[in-house]
C-alpha cells in the first residue's frame, strides 16, 4: 500500500480512515483489472497482519477492518472468493475485542464483505454464526444493532443459496466442449460437489450452543432453527434429536418472547413430522395396492386412488400418468417432497420421555406429553419399546396438581392403552401346556414350568361388569380367523406384539402400588388387568413380586384401588386350577388373620367384590374348607361371622341364598353341609344358616345345645343382630311361614327359643311383637298328626316325637287334623345330609373352643382388685361388663365384657350394656 494510504488507515479520525479506504479500493480495483494478483495478495496480507491483528492499536484495527471491506468491494463477487480465507479470519477475531467500537466496525466490515461475497461466505458460516451468537448477548447496544444487521444479511444469503450454492473454488478447471456432455456434467456436478453450506458441519455447533441461558442468545438460536427448517431442501428435521432437548428447555425461560418463539418452532417441527409420516404411509399403501397386477396408464378412478392424496399432503395438485417406481420412491412419476426424509422417531421419543419427570417444568412436561400423544399417530410401532418407561412417568402425571397436565397425561395413557389393546392377542396355549402352579403361602417364586416355560391359562372371558373396559377388545376378538392366516401383511404386527417387554412393564406398574396418589394406583391396576387379558402367560411369568404386592394392596385406604385389585386377583384366579385358587384363598385368610384392621374395614368389601368377579359358591366352599381346618378358633369364629353376614345381606349373594333354600337337590345339600361344618366355629352363625336353609328342626336342636354353652356378650350381640335381620326383606319368606304353624312347627320353637335367650331389650320386644301378631293363628288349627320318621336317627326321632306330643291341643277336630306335614328332614336324609353327625360336629367344635377358652382364662386370670369387697368375684361381674376387655379365643369374652369396637362387632340395636340389664328390665316394666 502507498504510504499515504497506510497513514490514513492508521488515523484516529474515522473520516480520514474512510478516505484511506476509498483510495485503497481504487488501487485494488486497478490491480484486479490488470490481473496483478500478487500485489493484491500482498495488500491483503498487510491489512491483516499490520492492521487487523494489531491488538493493542485500536485505530489500526479499525483501519484494517475498513480496509479489508474496501478491498473486498473492489475485488467484486467473482474475484473475492480466492481471498476470503485471508480476509474473513481477522475480521472474525475482532468480534471478541474488548473495545466496543472495534466490535462494531467488525460487524460493519463483515456486513460489506458478506454483501459482496454472497454465497461464498457460506464456507465460513459456522465461524460467522458462532460470532453472531456471542454478539447477540453483547452489553453494548450499538454492537447488538450492528450484529442484528449482519444477522439479517446472512439469513438472506442462507435462505437463497444454502441448499444449492457450490463455491467457485470447487468448480473444475476444465469443461467438456460437447454441449450434451457439458449438460450432463453440470447435472452430475450439482450432485457430487459439496455445497458451501453443510448442515452436518453446523449441527455440532448448534448442539453445543443450544444449552445457553441468556434469553437474547436463545431468541437468536430459535430464529435460526426456524429459518433453517423453512428451507425445504435442507431437511433440518432429520437432525432434530441433536438439539430437541435443548430446545425443550427453552420453554422454561421466564422471558415470554423466548417461550412463544420456542413453542412456535416446536409446533412447526411436530407438524412436519406428522406430514412426513402421512406421506410415507400414503406411499406405502399405494405400493401395496397394485400387488396383483400393475395399474393401467390412464386417468381412471382406480389409478387415481392408488396415488398419494396430494390435497391431504398439501404438496401437489396435479398427478402424472405412469406406473409407480418402487425403487426411487416415485408415485405415478411424481416425487413427493418429504418422502425421502428420515426422522429418528426412537431418539426423539427417548428425549421426550426424559422430560415427563415430575421435576420438569409444567410447560416442558405438558409439551412432552402432547408430542408423545401425537407419536401414536406418527409411529405407534416405535412407541412400543418405551412402554415401561412411559408407564413410570405418565401414571404419576395423571395425579398432577395442574389440571392441564393431568388431562394431557390421561390422553397419553388412554392412547397407549388403546394401542396395546389393538395389538394381536397372545395365542392360546397348546393343549399340553399346563396351568400355572399355585403360589405358596407366602408367594415369592415365579410361576414357571420345570422346563422354563411360563404357565398360564388362556385369556379369561371378560365379565359383564367389565364391559366398558373390554369393548375395544371384544371388537378385536371378532376377527380371530384373520390372525391365523399365513398372510405376509400380518407378520409385522405379530412381531411388533412380541417386542413389548412385559416383565419391565409389570415391574414398573407394581412400583406404582406404593404411589401416594389414588389415581396413579388405580391406573396401574387397570393396566395390569388389561395386560393380563392380553397375555396372561407373559404377565404371570413375572408374578414373583406381583402376587404379594396385590395382596398387600388390599389394605389400601382407597376403595377404588381395592376394587381394581380384587378385579385383577379374580381375573388371575378365574381360569386357574383349583389348587391355585385354593392357595389364593389361603393367602387371603392369612392376610385377614395377620391384619385384623383390614378384616374390619375392608373384609366385607373384599368378599363381595370377589363374589362379583368369581363364582360365589366356589369362594364360599373354598373358604369354608380352609376355615374348618383352621386351628385359630377365635379368628375362625370372626371370619365365619363375616361370611355369614354377607351371605344373608349382600345383594351379590342373592342366588347363593336361593341355592341354600333348595335343599331337595344334591348340590344344595352338599353346599349346605360344607358351610355347616365350617360355620360350627360360630354358634349364632350356624343357627342363622339353618334358618336361611329352612332347616328349622336342625336349628331347634342347635338351640338346645346353646343351653350348654356360655352365653357371652358377643353371642348376645350376634343374636340381637339376627333378630334385626329377621325383620329385613331377606327373611320375608320366613315371616310368611309363620302363617302356617302346622307346616312349620319348629320355626315357632326356634323363634321362641331365641326370645328366651335374649334379655328384655328392644330386640326382645321386636321379636315378641312379631310372634304375638301371629300367635292366634295356632288356635285355628289343631296340631298335625304325630308321627315318627323311620329314616331319622334315633335321637332325632325322639326329638320329633316329643315335638309332636307337645303340640296336641284340645281344639275340636277339623278337616285339617288329617293334614300330613311334608317331612323336609326325611327328604333330605335320603340325600347326603346326616343331621345327627352335623350336630355332633357342632358339639365337638364348641367343646374345643370352650376348652381353649378355659385355658386362656387360666393363663389370663383377672387381678385380685377385680373381685368384690367380700371376695366374691361373681358379684363383681356386672361392673366388669362395663369394661372393654379383649374377647377370648372362642369368640366370647374372658369375663362378661362390653362388645369390642369396630364395624364388625358394633351392634346396630339398642341392646346396650348387658351389665345393666338387671336394673333395666325393672325400669322398662315401670315405664309400661
XYZ file of C-alpha atoms in Angstrom, residues 308-631:
324
model
C -50.957 -40.370 -2.759
C -53.645 -37.890 -1.768
C -51.952 -34.686 -2.789
C -54.608 -32.447 -1.315
C -54.067 -34.083 2.055
C -50.316 -33.765 1.783
C -50.546 -30.125 0.581
C -47.738 -30.702 -1.849
C -49.024 -31.054 -5.434
C -52.342 -30.555 -7.141
C -51.684 -32.447 -10.365
C -50.510 -36.005 -10.956
C -48.894 -37.594 -13.953
C -49.733 -40.915 -15.561
C -47.380 -43.819 -15.261
C -46.537 -46.682 -13.019
C -45.073 -46.293 -9.572
C -41.378 -46.862 -9.259
C -40.822 -48.763 -6.025
C -37.062 -48.159 -6.091
C -36.717 -44.400 -6.258
C -39.873 -43.505 -4.348
C -41.812 -42.008 -7.271
C -45.554 -42.480 -7.361
C -47.014 -42.264 -10.851
C -43.948 -40.302 -11.929
C -44.282 -37.626 -9.204
C -41.744 -37.099 -6.463
C -43.401 -36.034 -3.230
C -41.362 -33.674 -1.058
C -40.564 -35.323 2.239
C -40.801 -38.938 1.136
C -37.036 -39.445 1.448
C -36.638 -37.645 4.774
C -35.506 -39.918 7.587
C -36.738 -38.994 11.061
C -35.329 -40.930 14.001
C -38.513 -41.398 15.988
C -36.858 -43.554 18.636
C -34.291 -40.930 19.567
C -36.978 -38.264 19.711
C -39.095 -40.444 21.997
C -36.054 -41.040 24.172
C -35.740 -37.285 24.683
C -39.463 -36.776 25.253
C -39.740 -39.484 27.899
C -36.912 -37.849 29.842
C -38.958 -34.644 30.093
C -42.003 -36.411 31.566
C -40.433 -36.461 35.005
C -42.316 -34.528 37.655
C -39.178 -32.476 38.342
C -39.509 -30.854 34.909
C -41.272 -27.540 34.453
C -45.015 -27.695 33.803
C -44.673 -26.230 30.309
C -41.955 -28.710 29.385
C -43.907 -31.646 30.794
C -47.070 -30.556 29.010
C -45.324 -30.168 25.638
C -43.622 -33.554 26.021
C -46.991 -35.198 26.737
C -48.526 -33.558 23.648
C -45.662 -34.717 21.469
C -45.874 -38.273 22.753
C -49.620 -38.342 22.200
C -49.017 -37.266 18.588
C -46.494 -40.055 18.087
C -49.287 -42.640 18.435
C -50.485 -41.268 15.100
C -46.995 -40.872 13.632
C -45.237 -44.116 14.580
C -47.178 -46.268 17.083
C -44.833 -49.186 16.464
C -41.860 -47.185 17.786
C -43.695 -46.248 20.968
C -43.908 -49.916 21.983
C -40.297 -50.064 23.116
C -40.896 -47.178 25.543
C -43.994 -48.600 27.235
C -42.312 -49.434 30.598
C -40.677 -46.012 30.832
C -43.843 -44.260 29.750
C -45.803 -46.084 32.425
C -43.268 -44.998 35.029
C -43.654 -41.335 34.059
C -47.190 -40.934 32.701
C -49.082 -42.596 35.561
C -47.703 -40.215 38.225
C -48.507 -37.296 35.919
C -52.154 -38.400 35.961
C -52.277 -37.153 39.573
C -50.585 -33.825 38.819
C -51.823 -30.755 40.634
C -52.005 -28.866 37.325
C -55.264 -29.642 35.585
C -53.978 -29.241 32.027
C -51.031 -31.567 32.695
C -53.340 -34.113 34.267
C -55.628 -34.040 31.230
C -52.692 -34.441 28.843
C -51.379 -37.394 30.882
C -54.801 -39.031 30.752
C -54.868 -38.652 26.971
C -51.450 -40.244 26.639
C -52.449 -43.057 28.988
C -55.631 -43.747 27.003
C -53.766 -43.649 23.693
C -51.113 -46.005 24.998
C -53.683 -48.430 26.366
C -55.683 -48.344 23.119
C -52.518 -49.101 21.175
C -51.672 -52.094 23.359
C -55.254 -53.347 23.121
C -55.104 -53.111 19.322
C -52.123 -55.453 19.174
C -52.739 -59.137 18.379
C -53.701 -61.183 21.403
C -51.400 -63.785 22.839
C -52.068 -67.145 21.106
C -53.985 -69.683 23.139
C -51.783 -72.204 24.948
C -51.296 -75.618 23.422
C -53.298 -78.482 24.958
C -50.203 -79.990 26.511
C -49.355 -76.760 28.321
C -50.435 -76.807 31.933
C -51.918 -74.082 34.031
C -49.773 -72.126 36.462
C -48.822 -73.690 39.718
C -50.432 -72.161 42.779
C -48.449 -69.608 44.722
C -47.034 -70.670 48.032
C -48.489 -69.480 51.293
C -46.092 -66.580 51.071
C -45.697 -66.475 47.254
C -42.199 -65.489 46.278
C -41.382 -67.885 43.433
C -42.054 -67.123 39.813
C -44.769 -69.179 38.223
C -42.844 -71.141 35.619
C -42.853 -74.701 34.482
C -39.983 -77.018 35.165
C -38.854 -76.717 31.568
C -38.645 -72.947 31.862
C -41.855 -72.087 30.045
C -44.278 -69.770 31.762
C -47.599 -71.282 32.710
C -50.952 -69.660 32.382
C -54.412 -70.417 31.169
C -55.973 -68.793 28.159
C -57.196 -65.244 28.300
C -60.201 -65.068 30.652
C -63.594 -64.145 29.346
C -64.476 -60.564 30.279
C -67.150 -60.176 32.932
C -70.265 -58.063 32.235
C -69.144 -55.556 34.853
C -66.036 -55.013 32.824
C -67.834 -54.475 29.517
C -66.823 -50.846 29.241
C -63.153 -51.675 29.508
C -63.380 -54.687 27.190
C -65.370 -53.034 24.406
C -62.328 -52.417 22.284
C -61.070 -55.936 22.949
C -64.384 -57.539 22.039
C -64.327 -55.777 18.669
C -60.892 -57.129 18.073
C -61.836 -60.649 19.119
C -64.497 -60.785 16.400
C -61.725 -61.397 13.859
C -59.876 -64.435 15.202
C -59.620 -66.223 11.873
C -57.718 -63.414 10.169
C -54.886 -63.514 12.671
C -54.265 -67.210 11.897
C -53.877 -66.738 8.165
C -50.301 -67.037 6.879
C -50.514 -63.600 5.301
C -47.251 -61.676 4.971
C -49.055 -58.463 5.867
C -49.832 -59.793 9.349
C -46.316 -60.972 10.142
C -45.159 -57.499 11.101
C -47.876 -56.825 13.732
C -47.205 -60.214 15.291
C -43.549 -59.390 15.550
C -44.343 -55.997 16.997
C -46.558 -57.586 19.634
C -43.655 -59.722 20.794
C -41.466 -56.671 21.294
C -43.400 -55.461 24.333
C -41.338 -56.038 27.449
C -43.994 -57.448 29.735
C -41.559 -58.057 32.583
C -40.410 -54.427 32.637
C -43.978 -53.150 32.231
C -45.310 -55.255 35.106
C -42.345 -54.230 37.258
C -42.987 -50.544 36.588
C -46.670 -50.937 37.358
C -46.004 -52.832 40.579
C -43.853 -49.977 41.857
C -46.828 -47.639 41.474
C -48.764 -49.622 44.100
C -46.851 -47.509 46.640
C -47.613 -44.190 44.951
C -49.187 -41.604 47.239
C -51.883 -40.648 44.724
C -55.002 -42.762 44.346
C -55.395 -42.005 40.620
C -51.940 -43.423 39.898
C -52.582 -46.605 41.875
C -55.923 -47.141 40.150
C -54.343 -46.599 36.717
C -51.545 -49.072 37.495
C -54.055 -51.777 38.448
C -56.141 -51.029 35.336
C -53.019 -51.538 33.239
C -52.257 -54.860 34.904
C -55.822 -56.004 34.289
C -55.529 -55.139 30.602
C -52.090 -56.727 30.202
C -53.269 -59.903 31.889
C -56.154 -60.133 29.439
C -53.800 -59.592 26.516
C -51.059 -62.018 27.534
C -51.842 -63.890 30.766
C -48.901 -66.273 30.477
C -46.369 -63.494 29.984
C -47.763 -61.445 32.850
C -47.820 -64.458 35.160
C -44.212 -65.199 34.283
C -43.326 -62.043 36.206
C -45.577 -62.937 39.131
C -42.696 -63.312 41.578
C -43.282 -59.972 43.249
C -46.684 -59.072 41.829
C -48.878 -61.506 43.757
C -47.668 -60.476 47.238
C -47.949 -56.840 46.190
C -51.533 -57.392 45.073
C -52.401 -58.970 48.413
C -50.760 -56.105 50.264
C -52.699 -53.607 48.165
C -55.916 -54.957 49.663
C -55.044 -52.813 52.690
C -55.147 -49.663 50.551
C -57.324 -46.934 52.093
C -58.938 -46.101 48.739
C -61.952 -48.235 47.891
C -61.434 -47.809 44.138
C -57.919 -49.250 44.450
C -59.147 -52.243 46.434
C -61.895 -52.852 43.888
C -59.455 -52.883 40.966
C -57.046 -55.027 42.946
C -59.760 -57.584 43.623
C -60.771 -57.479 39.971
C -57.222 -58.336 38.954
C -56.868 -61.067 41.569
C -60.163 -62.533 40.437
C -59.070 -62.383 36.829
C -55.836 -64.183 37.663
C -57.676 -66.884 39.611
C -60.615 -67.272 37.275
C -59.056 -69.718 34.850
C -56.643 -71.232 37.311
C -56.678 -74.705 38.712
C -58.449 -75.391 41.978
C -55.114 -75.691 43.744
C -54.126 -72.197 42.603
C -57.487 -70.788 43.617
C -57.300 -72.521 46.983
C -53.838 -71.112 47.598
C -55.155 -67.653 46.836
C -57.947 -68.113 49.376
C -55.454 -69.412 51.948
C -53.244 -66.377 51.426
C -56.267 -64.122 51.750
C -57.261 -65.729 55.037
C -53.697 -65.458 56.256
C -53.746 -61.762 55.402
C -57.004 -61.297 57.312
C -55.589 -63.175 60.271
C -52.462 -61.042 60.492
C -54.168 -57.757 59.645
C -57.342 -57.576 61.704
C -57.820 -53.922 60.813
C -58.083 -54.893 57.163
C -60.674 -57.506 58.083
C -62.721 -54.958 59.977
C -62.514 -52.143 57.423
C -62.318 -53.986 54.094
C -63.354 -57.562 54.851
C -66.937 -57.266 53.614
C -65.910 -55.262 50.529
C -63.256 -57.802 49.565
C -65.594 -60.756 49.948
C -68.375 -59.113 47.968
C -66.125 -57.975 45.136
C -64.637 -61.433 44.813
C -68.131 -62.864 44.635
C -68.965 -60.459 41.817
C -65.910 -61.412 39.764
C -65.731 -65.111 40.598
C -68.173 -67.844 41.465
C -69.673 -67.026 44.858
C -70.286 -70.683 45.627
C -66.703 -71.561 44.748
C -65.419 -68.840 47.082
C -67.636 -69.896 49.975
C -66.859 -73.588 49.534
C -63.109 -72.943 49.462
C -63.157 -70.580 52.423
C -65.341 -72.993 54.370
C -62.905 -75.857 53.769
C -59.981 -73.682 54.870
C -61.722 -72.388 58.000
C -62.843 -75.858 59.039
C -59.202 -76.873 59.375
C -58.054 -73.607 60.919
C -56.524 -74.017 64.378
